[in-house]
Short mmCIF file of C-alpha atoms in Angstrom, two decimals:
data_model
loop_
_atom_site.label_atom_id
_atom_site.label_comp_id
_atom_site.label_asym_id
_atom_site.label_seq_id
_atom_site.Cartn_x
_atom_site.Cartn_y
_atom_site.Cartn_z
CA UNK A 1 -19.95 92.26 98.10
CA UNK A 2 -20.37 91.65 94.84
CA UNK A 3 -16.39 92.96 94.20
CA UNK A 4 -14.58 90.15 96.46
CA UNK A 5 -16.10 86.71 93.99
CA UNK A 6 -15.16 88.59 90.76
CA UNK A 7 -11.17 87.95 89.80
CA UNK A 8 -9.73 91.48 87.82
CA UNK A 9 -6.85 90.32 85.10
CA UNK A 10 -4.75 93.21 83.63
CA UNK A 11 -3.13 92.64 80.80
CA UNK A 12 0.74 94.13 79.63
CA UNK A 13 -0.08 97.42 77.29
CA UNK A 14 1.14 96.55 73.68
CA UNK A 15 3.40 99.74 71.87
CA UNK A 16 1.64 100.37 68.26
CA UNK A 17 4.49 101.65 66.19
CA UNK A 18 2.45 103.78 64.08
CA UNK A 19 1.09 106.08 66.27
CA UNK A 20 3.26 106.42 68.69
CA UNK A 21 -0.12 104.78 71.11
CA UNK A 22 -1.04 102.18 73.36
CA UNK A 23 -4.25 99.53 72.92
CA UNK A 24 -5.36 98.28 76.65
CA UNK A 25 -7.72 95.44 76.83
CA UNK A 26 -10.89 97.15 77.19
CA UNK A 27 -11.46 99.22 74.47
CA UNK A 28 -9.00 101.44 71.98
CA UNK A 29 -7.16 105.04 72.52
CA UNK A 30 -7.45 108.21 69.86
CA UNK A 31 -4.02 110.48 70.87
CA UNK A 32 -3.88 108.51 73.90
CA UNK A 33 -7.12 109.02 75.35
CA UNK A 34 -9.54 105.70 77.25
CA UNK A 35 -12.82 104.56 77.64
CA UNK A 36 -12.47 100.98 78.86
CA UNK A 37 -16.45 99.10 78.31
CA UNK A 38 -17.78 97.85 81.65
CA UNK A 39 -17.02 94.04 82.52
CA UNK A 40 -20.88 91.93 82.18
CA UNK A 41 -20.76 91.13 85.67
CA UNK A 42 -21.05 94.84 86.40
CA UNK A 43 -24.36 95.10 84.19
CA UNK A 44 -25.50 92.84 85.97
CA UNK A 45 -24.75 94.05 89.17
CA UNK A 46 -27.10 96.96 88.36
CA UNK A 47 -29.58 95.81 86.35
CA UNK A 48 -29.97 93.95 90.03
CA UNK A 49 -30.20 96.93 92.02
CA UNK A 50 -32.34 98.54 89.45
CA UNK A 51 -34.90 95.33 89.79
CA UNK A 52 -34.58 95.84 93.39
CA UNK A 53 -35.41 98.93 93.65
CA UNK A 54 -38.47 98.83 90.79
CA UNK A 55 -39.58 95.91 94.08
CA UNK A 56 -39.77 97.99 96.60
CA UNK A 57 -41.53 100.87 94.89
CA UNK A 58 -44.04 98.09 93.64
CA UNK A 59 -44.57 96.59 98.15
CA UNK A 60 -44.56 100.24 99.10
CA UNK A 61 -47.51 100.73 96.62
CA UNK A 62 -49.45 96.87 97.58
CA UNK A 63 -49.05 98.02 101.10
CA UNK A 64 -50.56 101.97 100.42
CA UNK A 65 -53.08 99.97 98.26
CA UNK A 66 -53.99 97.67 100.54
CA UNK A 67 -54.15 99.80 103.47
CA UNK A 68 -56.47 101.69 102.02
CA UNK A 69 -58.63 98.44 100.51
CA UNK A 70 -58.44 98.04 104.05
CA UNK A 71 -60.37 100.88 105.25
CA UNK A 72 -62.69 100.08 102.63
CA UNK A 73 -63.33 96.62 104.19
CA UNK A 74 -63.69 98.58 107.43
CA UNK A 75 -66.25 101.56 106.19
CA UNK A 76 -68.72 99.24 104.14
CA UNK A 77 -68.15 96.60 108.03
CA UNK A 78 -66.39 94.04 106.41
CA UNK A 79 -63.07 93.55 107.76
CA UNK A 80 -60.41 90.96 107.54
CA UNK A 81 -57.88 89.56 105.51
CA UNK A 82 -57.49 91.56 102.49
CA UNK A 83 -56.31 89.13 100.24
CA UNK A 84 -59.52 86.71 101.19
CA UNK A 85 -61.70 89.50 101.18
CA UNK A 86 -60.60 90.25 97.44
CA UNK A 87 -60.95 86.42 96.76
CA UNK A 88 -64.56 86.53 97.65
CA UNK A 89 -65.67 90.00 96.07
CA UNK A 90 -64.16 89.20 92.35
CA UNK A 91 -65.60 85.17 93.31
CA UNK A 92 -69.70 87.22 93.06
CA UNK A 93 -68.90 89.27 90.36
CA UNK A 94 -67.95 86.50 88.27
CA UNK A 95 -71.18 84.59 89.72
CA UNK A 96 -73.89 87.58 90.25
CA UNK A 97 -75.51 86.76 86.73
CA UNK A 98 -76.51 83.53 88.08
CA UNK A 99 -78.97 84.76 90.39
CA UNK A 100 -82.33 84.00 89.30
CA UNK A 101 -85.35 85.98 90.29
CA UNK A 102 -87.08 85.14 93.00
CA UNK A 103 -90.57 86.12 91.68
CA UNK A 104 -94.32 85.96 93.35
CA UNK A 105 -95.45 83.16 95.26
CA UNK A 106 -97.51 80.95 92.81
CA UNK A 107 -101.62 81.37 93.46
CA UNK A 108 -103.65 78.62 93.65
CA UNK A 109 -108.47 79.00 93.64
CA UNK A 110 -108.95 76.64 96.60
CA UNK A 111 -112.45 75.09 95.13
CA UNK A 112 -115.64 75.91 97.49
CA UNK A 113 -117.64 73.18 98.68
CA UNK A 114 -121.16 73.29 97.78
CA UNK A 115 -120.41 74.82 94.30
CA UNK A 116 -119.46 78.77 95.63
CA UNK A 117 -116.85 80.65 93.59
CA UNK A 118 -113.77 79.62 96.29
CA UNK A 119 -110.83 81.88 97.02
CA UNK A 120 -107.91 81.90 95.82
CA UNK A 121 -104.57 81.18 98.11
CA UNK A 122 -100.74 80.93 97.33
CA UNK A 123 -99.82 76.22 97.05
CA UNK A 124 -98.00 74.89 99.49
CA UNK A 125 -94.83 72.39 99.12
CA UNK A 126 -95.06 69.51 100.30
CA UNK A 127 -91.48 69.90 102.20
CA UNK A 128 -89.67 73.44 101.70
CA UNK A 129 -86.46 74.08 102.40
CA UNK A 130 -85.10 78.31 102.34
CA UNK A 131 -81.65 79.23 104.01
CA UNK A 132 -81.28 82.39 105.97
CA UNK A 133 -77.75 84.41 105.99
CA UNK A 134 -77.39 87.17 108.68
CA UNK A 135 -75.59 89.94 108.06
CA UNK A 136 -72.11 89.93 110.31
CA UNK A 137 -72.58 91.09 113.99
CA UNK A 138 -70.32 93.39 115.44
CA UNK A 139 -68.54 90.74 117.65
CA UNK A 140 -67.48 89.19 114.32
CA UNK A 141 -66.46 93.12 113.79
CA UNK A 142 -64.09 93.14 116.78
CA UNK A 143 -62.68 89.41 116.17
CA UNK A 144 -61.89 90.27 111.93
CA UNK A 145 -63.80 88.03 110.59
CA UNK A 146 -64.60 88.98 107.40
CA UNK A 147 -67.68 87.70 105.35
CA UNK A 148 -67.98 84.47 103.84
CA UNK A 149 -71.22 83.42 102.45
CA UNK A 150 -72.57 84.15 99.27
CA UNK A 151 -76.63 83.69 98.39
CA UNK A 152 -77.19 83.75 94.85
CA UNK A 153 -80.99 82.32 94.62
CA UNK A 154 -81.71 79.55 94.66
CA UNK A 155 -77.92 78.72 95.49
CA UNK A 156 -75.58 79.55 98.26
CA UNK A 157 -72.15 79.31 98.03
CA UNK A 158 -69.12 78.86 101.41
CA UNK A 159 -65.73 80.41 100.58
CA UNK A 160 -63.76 78.62 103.57
CA UNK A 161 -60.55 80.39 103.57
CA UNK A 162 -57.38 77.97 103.00
CA UNK A 163 -54.32 77.96 102.71
CA UNK A 164 -51.81 75.85 100.20
CA UNK A 165 -48.54 73.34 101.49
CA UNK A 166 -45.96 75.70 101.87
CA UNK A 167 -47.82 78.13 104.23
CA UNK A 168 -48.13 80.99 102.12
CA UNK A 169 -50.40 80.83 98.66
CA UNK A 170 -53.69 81.80 99.84
CA UNK A 171 -56.69 80.03 98.01
CA UNK A 172 -60.60 79.86 98.53
CA UNK A 173 -62.07 76.74 98.69
CA UNK A 174 -66.43 77.08 97.08
CA UNK A 175 -69.06 74.77 97.74
CA UNK A 176 -72.56 75.88 97.19
CA UNK A 177 -75.94 74.00 98.24
CA UNK A 178 -79.09 74.47 95.89
CA UNK A 179 -82.56 74.97 97.96
CA UNK A 180 -86.07 76.61 96.92
CA UNK A 181 -84.93 79.97 98.04
CA UNK A 182 -81.84 81.69 98.98
CA UNK A 183 -81.96 84.85 101.43
CA UNK A 184 -79.44 87.30 102.22
CA UNK A 185 -78.76 89.67 105.10
CA UNK A 186 -79.92 92.29 102.83
CA UNK A 187 -83.65 90.50 102.71
CA UNK A 188 -86.45 90.69 105.69
CA UNK A 189 -88.65 88.82 107.45
CA UNK A 190 -91.41 90.45 105.55
CA UNK A 191 -90.15 88.99 102.55
CA UNK A 192 -88.87 85.07 103.75
CA UNK A 193 -92.64 84.93 105.27
CA UNK A 194 -94.28 85.58 102.61
CA UNK A 195 -92.65 83.01 99.93
CA UNK A 196 -91.69 80.18 103.29
CA UNK A 197 -94.41 80.67 105.72
CA UNK A 198 -97.63 82.54 104.51
CA UNK A 199 -98.56 79.61 102.29
CA UNK A 200 -98.65 77.83 105.18
CA UNK A 201 -100.89 80.07 106.57
CA UNK A 202 -103.28 79.95 103.64
CA UNK A 203 -102.93 75.82 103.61
CA UNK A 204 -104.32 75.12 107.66
CA UNK A 205 -107.10 77.46 107.09
CA UNK A 206 -108.84 76.20 104.43
CA UNK A 207 -110.38 74.40 106.49
CA UNK A 208 -109.29 70.71 105.82
CA UNK A 209 -107.44 69.80 108.79
CA UNK A 210 -104.49 70.87 107.19
CA UNK A 211 -101.11 69.97 109.26
CA UNK A 212 -98.50 72.52 109.01
CA UNK A 213 -94.61 72.81 110.77
CA UNK A 214 -91.85 75.41 110.10
CA UNK A 215 -89.02 75.35 111.43
CA UNK A 216 -86.29 77.58 112.51
CA UNK A 217 -82.93 75.22 112.25
CA UNK A 218 -79.14 76.86 112.95
CA UNK A 219 -76.10 76.96 114.64
CA UNK A 220 -76.64 78.71 117.87
CA UNK A 221 -75.80 82.73 117.93
CA UNK A 222 -76.81 82.40 113.23
CA UNK A 223 -80.06 84.27 114.13
CA UNK A 224 -82.89 81.25 114.44
CA UNK A 225 -85.22 82.99 117.52
CA UNK A 226 -84.89 86.03 115.49
CA UNK A 227 -86.22 84.62 113.01
CA UNK A 228 -88.84 83.23 113.96
CA UNK A 229 -89.67 86.17 116.67
CA UNK A 230 -90.71 88.09 113.29
CA UNK A 231 -93.12 85.06 111.66
CA UNK A 232 -94.24 84.92 114.98
CA UNK A 233 -95.52 87.86 114.74
CA UNK A 234 -96.70 87.87 111.37
CA UNK A 235 -98.88 84.94 111.57
CA UNK A 236 -100.80 86.56 114.51
CA UNK A 237 -101.94 89.34 111.81
CA UNK A 238 -102.47 87.26 108.93
CA UNK A 239 -104.52 84.28 110.42
CA UNK A 240 -107.06 87.01 111.94
CA UNK A 241 -107.23 89.22 109.44
CA UNK A 242 -107.96 85.97 106.54
CA UNK A 243 -110.32 84.53 109.53
CA UNK A 244 -111.96 87.92 108.76
CA UNK A 245 -112.01 87.75 105.19
CA UNK A 246 -113.75 84.20 105.17
CA UNK A 247 -116.29 85.83 107.61
CA UNK A 248 -116.91 88.50 104.81
CA UNK A 249 -116.88 85.68 102.29
CA UNK A 250 -119.75 83.12 103.45
CA UNK A 251 -121.79 86.18 103.86
CA UNK A 252 -121.65 86.37 100.45
CA UNK A 253 -120.85 83.18 98.75
CA UNK A 254 -121.50 80.67 101.55
CA UNK A 255 -117.69 78.85 101.07
CA UNK A 256 -116.68 76.36 103.98
CA UNK A 257 -112.49 78.09 105.21
CA UNK A 258 -112.05 79.01 108.49
CA UNK A 259 -113.96 81.82 109.88
CA UNK A 260 -114.58 83.63 112.63
CA UNK A 261 -118.04 82.33 112.32
CA UNK A 262 -117.36 79.44 113.25
CA UNK A 263 -113.70 78.79 114.40
CA UNK A 264 -111.93 78.65 117.19
CA UNK A 265 -108.49 80.20 117.59
CA UNK A 266 -106.11 78.39 120.90
CA UNK A 267 -102.56 78.11 121.44
CA UNK A 268 -100.17 76.06 123.05
CA UNK A 269 -96.62 76.91 123.76
CA UNK A 270 -93.85 74.10 126.06
CA UNK A 271 -90.63 73.35 125.40
CA UNK A 272 -88.38 70.43 124.99
CA UNK A 273 -85.86 70.64 127.43
CA UNK A 274 -82.68 67.72 128.58
CA UNK A 275 -85.83 65.42 127.95
CA UNK A 276 -88.53 67.01 130.01
CA UNK A 277 -91.69 68.26 128.28
CA UNK A 278 -92.58 71.40 129.93
CA UNK A 279 -95.78 73.94 129.59
CA UNK A 280 -94.62 77.84 128.70
CA UNK A 281 -97.91 79.12 129.18
CA UNK A 282 -98.84 77.58 133.13
CA UNK A 283 -95.78 77.71 134.99
CA UNK A 284 -94.07 75.62 133.30
CA UNK A 285 -95.66 72.51 134.24
CA UNK A 286 -93.94 69.28 133.31
CA UNK A 287 -96.06 67.50 130.80
CA UNK A 288 -96.29 63.26 129.94
CA UNK A 289 -96.04 62.62 125.71
CA UNK A 290 -98.19 58.92 125.37
CA UNK A 291 -100.00 57.72 122.26
CA UNK A 292 -103.25 56.30 122.39
CA UNK A 293 -105.94 53.19 121.40
CA UNK A 294 -105.67 55.08 118.13
CA UNK A 295 -102.09 55.75 117.56
CA UNK A 296 -102.73 59.94 118.67
CA UNK A 297 -99.82 61.17 120.54
CA UNK A 298 -101.36 62.64 123.18
CA UNK A 299 -99.99 65.48 125.67
CA UNK A 300 -101.45 65.46 129.35
CA UNK A 301 -101.03 67.80 131.23
CA UNK A 302 -100.55 70.21 128.19
CA UNK A 303 -103.00 73.19 128.01
CA UNK A 304 -104.70 75.14 125.90
CA UNK A 305 -105.21 78.62 125.62
CA UNK A 306 -108.21 80.51 123.36
CA UNK A 307 -106.98 83.57 121.82
CA UNK A 308 -110.07 86.13 120.69
CA UNK A 309 -107.38 88.51 118.64
CA UNK A 310 -104.09 89.34 117.30
CA UNK A 311 -103.11 91.29 120.26
CA UNK A 312 -103.80 88.29 122.32
CA UNK A 313 -101.89 85.64 120.31
CA UNK A 314 -99.31 87.91 120.53
CA UNK A 315 -99.14 88.28 124.41
CA UNK A 316 -99.28 84.73 125.33
CA UNK A 317 -96.10 84.17 122.57
CA UNK A 318 -94.14 86.38 124.20
CA UNK A 319 -95.28 85.27 127.75
CA UNK A 320 -93.58 81.41 125.72
CA UNK A 321 -90.92 83.26 124.81
CA UNK A 322 -89.63 84.65 128.06
CA UNK A 323 -89.90 81.94 129.73
CA UNK A 324 -87.63 79.54 127.81
CA UNK A 325 -84.81 78.13 129.18
CA UNK A 326 -82.06 79.35 127.37
CA UNK A 327 -77.71 79.22 128.50
CA UNK A 328 -74.63 81.10 128.05
CA UNK A 329 -71.87 78.86 125.67
CA UNK A 330 -68.75 79.45 123.86
CA UNK A 331 -71.13 81.16 120.81
CA UNK A 332 -73.37 82.12 122.44
CA UNK A 333 -74.15 84.61 125.40
CA UNK A 334 -78.25 83.61 124.78
CA UNK A 335 -77.81 79.97 123.36
CA UNK A 336 -81.37 78.61 123.53
CA UNK A 337 -81.08 75.12 124.80
CA UNK A 338 -84.42 73.76 124.59
CA UNK A 339 -86.96 73.23 121.55
CA UNK A 340 -89.82 75.12 121.95
CA UNK A 341 -93.43 74.75 119.95
CA UNK A 342 -96.31 77.18 119.49
CA UNK A 343 -99.01 75.27 118.11
CA UNK A 344 -102.23 77.57 116.57
CA UNK A 345 -104.96 75.42 116.68
CA UNK A 346 -107.91 75.79 114.63
CA UNK A 347 -111.16 74.24 116.50
CA UNK A 348 -114.84 74.51 115.24
CA UNK A 349 -116.30 76.13 117.59
CA UNK A 350 -119.88 73.60 117.95
CA UNK A 351 -118.11 70.58 117.62
CA UNK A 352 -113.99 70.87 119.13
CA UNK A 353 -113.15 69.16 115.53
CA UNK A 354 -109.57 70.12 114.89
CA UNK A 355 -110.20 72.12 111.03
CA UNK A 356 -106.16 73.37 111.68
CA UNK A 357 -103.45 72.87 113.31
CA UNK A 358 -99.75 75.45 112.35
CA UNK A 359 -96.07 74.60 114.47
CA UNK A 360 -94.13 76.88 114.92
CA UNK A 361 -91.00 75.13 116.12
CA UNK A 362 -87.04 77.32 116.89
CA UNK A 363 -84.61 74.52 117.11
CA UNK A 364 -82.23 74.88 119.74
CA UNK A 365 -79.14 75.50 118.81
CA UNK A 366 -76.31 72.44 117.05
CA UNK A 367 -73.25 72.07 118.21
CA UNK A 368 -70.09 70.80 117.24
CA UNK A 369 -68.39 68.18 119.77
CA UNK A 370 -65.38 70.23 119.84
CA UNK A 371 -67.25 73.34 120.52
CA UNK A 372 -68.35 71.46 123.96
CA UNK A 373 -65.45 70.97 125.31
CA UNK A 374 -65.51 73.60 128.31
CA UNK A 375 -68.87 72.97 128.81
CA UNK A 376 -69.66 71.20 132.10
CA UNK A 377 -71.52 67.46 131.93
CA UNK A 378 -74.92 69.45 131.58
CA UNK A 379 -74.02 71.12 128.90
CA UNK A 380 -72.62 68.28 127.67
CA UNK A 381 -75.08 66.16 127.72
CA UNK A 382 -77.56 69.33 126.36
CA UNK A 383 -75.77 69.32 123.10
CA UNK A 384 -75.98 65.33 122.97
CA UNK A 385 -79.84 65.03 123.33
CA UNK A 386 -80.50 67.84 120.79
CA UNK A 387 -78.14 66.64 118.05
CA UNK A 388 -80.03 63.09 118.78
CA UNK A 389 -82.83 64.72 118.22
CA UNK A 390 -81.69 66.58 115.37
CA UNK A 391 -80.48 63.66 113.33
CA UNK A 392 -84.19 62.33 113.95
CA UNK A 393 -86.17 65.44 112.91
CA UNK A 394 -84.17 65.40 109.41
CA UNK A 395 -85.06 61.89 108.57
CA UNK A 396 -88.42 62.70 109.43
CA UNK A 397 -88.18 65.18 106.70
CA UNK A 398 -86.86 63.27 104.75
CA UNK A 399 -89.84 60.58 104.86
CA UNK A 400 -92.77 63.09 103.41
CA UNK A 401 -91.42 63.47 100.53
CA UNK A 402 -91.90 59.71 100.11
CA UNK A 403 -87.67 59.18 100.04
CA UNK A 404 -88.14 56.41 103.42
CA UNK A 405 -90.84 54.00 103.95
CA UNK A 406 -90.58 53.99 107.06
CA UNK A 407 -91.11 57.44 109.72
CA UNK A 408 -89.11 57.39 112.76
CA UNK A 409 -90.80 58.79 114.48
CA UNK A 410 -90.54 57.06 117.78
CA UNK A 411 -86.89 57.83 117.60
CA UNK A 412 -86.75 61.45 119.75
CA UNK A 413 -89.83 63.38 121.77
CA UNK A 414 -90.02 66.70 119.44
CA UNK A 415 -90.17 64.00 116.55
CA UNK A 416 -93.07 61.91 118.47
CA UNK A 417 -94.31 65.04 119.40
CA UNK A 418 -94.61 66.27 115.91
CA UNK A 419 -96.32 62.53 114.71
CA UNK A 420 -99.33 64.11 113.16
CA UNK A 421 -97.36 66.62 111.13
CA UNK A 422 -95.38 64.00 109.53
CA UNK A 423 -97.63 61.09 109.28
CA UNK A 424 -100.64 62.34 107.50
CA UNK A 425 -101.52 63.02 104.15
CA UNK A 426 -102.04 66.92 104.40
CA UNK A 427 -98.68 67.48 106.33
CA UNK A 428 -96.54 70.58 104.80
CA UNK A 429 -93.25 71.45 106.39
CA UNK A 430 -90.77 74.22 105.84
CA UNK A 431 -87.82 74.05 106.98
CA UNK A 432 -84.92 77.51 107.50
CA UNK A 433 -81.65 77.21 108.12
CA UNK A 434 -80.33 80.84 109.36
CA UNK A 435 -76.00 80.43 109.08
CA UNK A 436 -73.58 83.22 110.51
CA UNK A 437 -71.71 84.35 107.56
CA UNK A 438 -68.10 85.27 108.78
CA UNK A 439 -65.68 83.36 108.32
CA UNK A 440 -65.14 80.91 112.13
CA UNK A 441 -67.79 79.06 111.22
CA UNK A 442 -67.51 78.91 107.58
CA UNK A 443 -67.44 74.73 109.52
CA UNK A 444 -70.69 75.36 110.55
CA UNK A 445 -72.25 76.49 108.28
CA UNK A 446 -71.23 73.93 106.60
CA UNK A 447 -72.74 70.98 108.01
CA UNK A 448 -76.03 73.47 108.40
CA UNK A 449 -76.09 73.74 104.58
CA UNK A 450 -75.07 69.63 104.32
CA UNK A 451 -78.17 69.21 107.07
CA UNK A 452 -80.71 71.31 104.88
CA UNK A 453 -79.51 69.98 101.20
CA UNK A 454 -80.18 65.92 102.55
CA UNK A 455 -83.39 66.93 103.86
CA UNK A 456 -84.55 67.58 100.19
CA UNK A 457 -81.25 66.30 98.12
CA UNK A 458 -81.64 68.85 95.71
CA UNK A 459 -77.98 68.60 93.45
CA UNK A 460 -76.19 70.96 92.75
CA UNK A 461 -72.30 71.67 90.57
CA UNK A 462 -70.29 70.64 93.98
CA UNK A 463 -67.26 72.55 95.66
CA UNK A 464 -64.82 73.90 93.94
CA UNK A 465 -61.05 75.57 94.33
CA UNK A 466 -60.11 78.78 92.90
CA UNK A 467 -58.27 82.05 93.19
CA UNK A 468 -54.54 81.73 95.08
CA UNK A 469 -52.06 84.78 96.41
#
């Protein structure tokens, strides 16, 4: 198709007197044999054809390489866009050195009353914010939803997949947050418990009237209930172990932490659903929240069940979890639509005085307004009440660290019930924010991390864009 645009110019041959031969404009003759040189246009055409063939070979090799890489990603359980997965992998390799060693939880010695030797227990910070990333689920693999979250303790980074304005070039937008602990998908619930909850169990069992609360917060389907279920099991094991150890220590040294000899364990389990409070251990009986003249919050009708050992404790927990309200949503077929609150009360056997309280709160799954478009009126009302209570909870936890002079615990029933956990000078709080790794959940994950970040406001380098294909 190039020949149609080329003008061929011919020149009349000129006769050479000396040799009797002829000379062409494109070359010379020797003895009458002509060898014309190639036109520059033809040379360019040949070069273009060679470049085209080289590009075709490169593209073919690239397709074979991408197919092999996609098979490797699928075998590793991380299907999805090969380009984005490659950019995330390279970012992790470049920033792997930024991860800090977690180490063992710090320990302090709590002095015993009466001059005893005391006992060693884990120090509990006033507010501890942790993030747990769950593994990629089978549902996400089916949708080819690649892993877009990186946990390099103590930082969590979300790699948001983006396209530039040309609609072709791919790049990643990195958003980083720093917390007290960042747990990746390979971290067991036991390790999370040892760093986030065990210090609170020690604190409550010290017998000084401590109030400790553990919250599990995150997008529906991110693993909140799974994490809280494991924590509840380990609390049962450690609680009775500590009480037994304290009993033996009291016999030897006369120390005063809670023990089987002088302390009884009681369990309550109720939920807040649609503004109603229901006792999950007493046939879902409706309860009322009132404040007495001393400003103490009382839940009228709530029944306390004594648990003499870990087995009875766990049976009560299982009975409460089985009766919790769940409904199907767009994100999860069995989404928790209520705040479930399990309270462990340590009471003096003689006087009934409260010596310590541990509250394990599995919060309802957070949702964005755009995710409720197909909900009926009841589901939308539920989502609105859930988000209102979560906003109030954030402000109350922030007040624990002295950032706010006023604690807005009356903003929701959830925070009103947990008033003593926010206003007591002996209050300790841990929040475990759970996140989904899928790229389609990146917006949800960012909202969860921003919520947790604003509670403690630990700053990290912000967001940056990288990559490009």
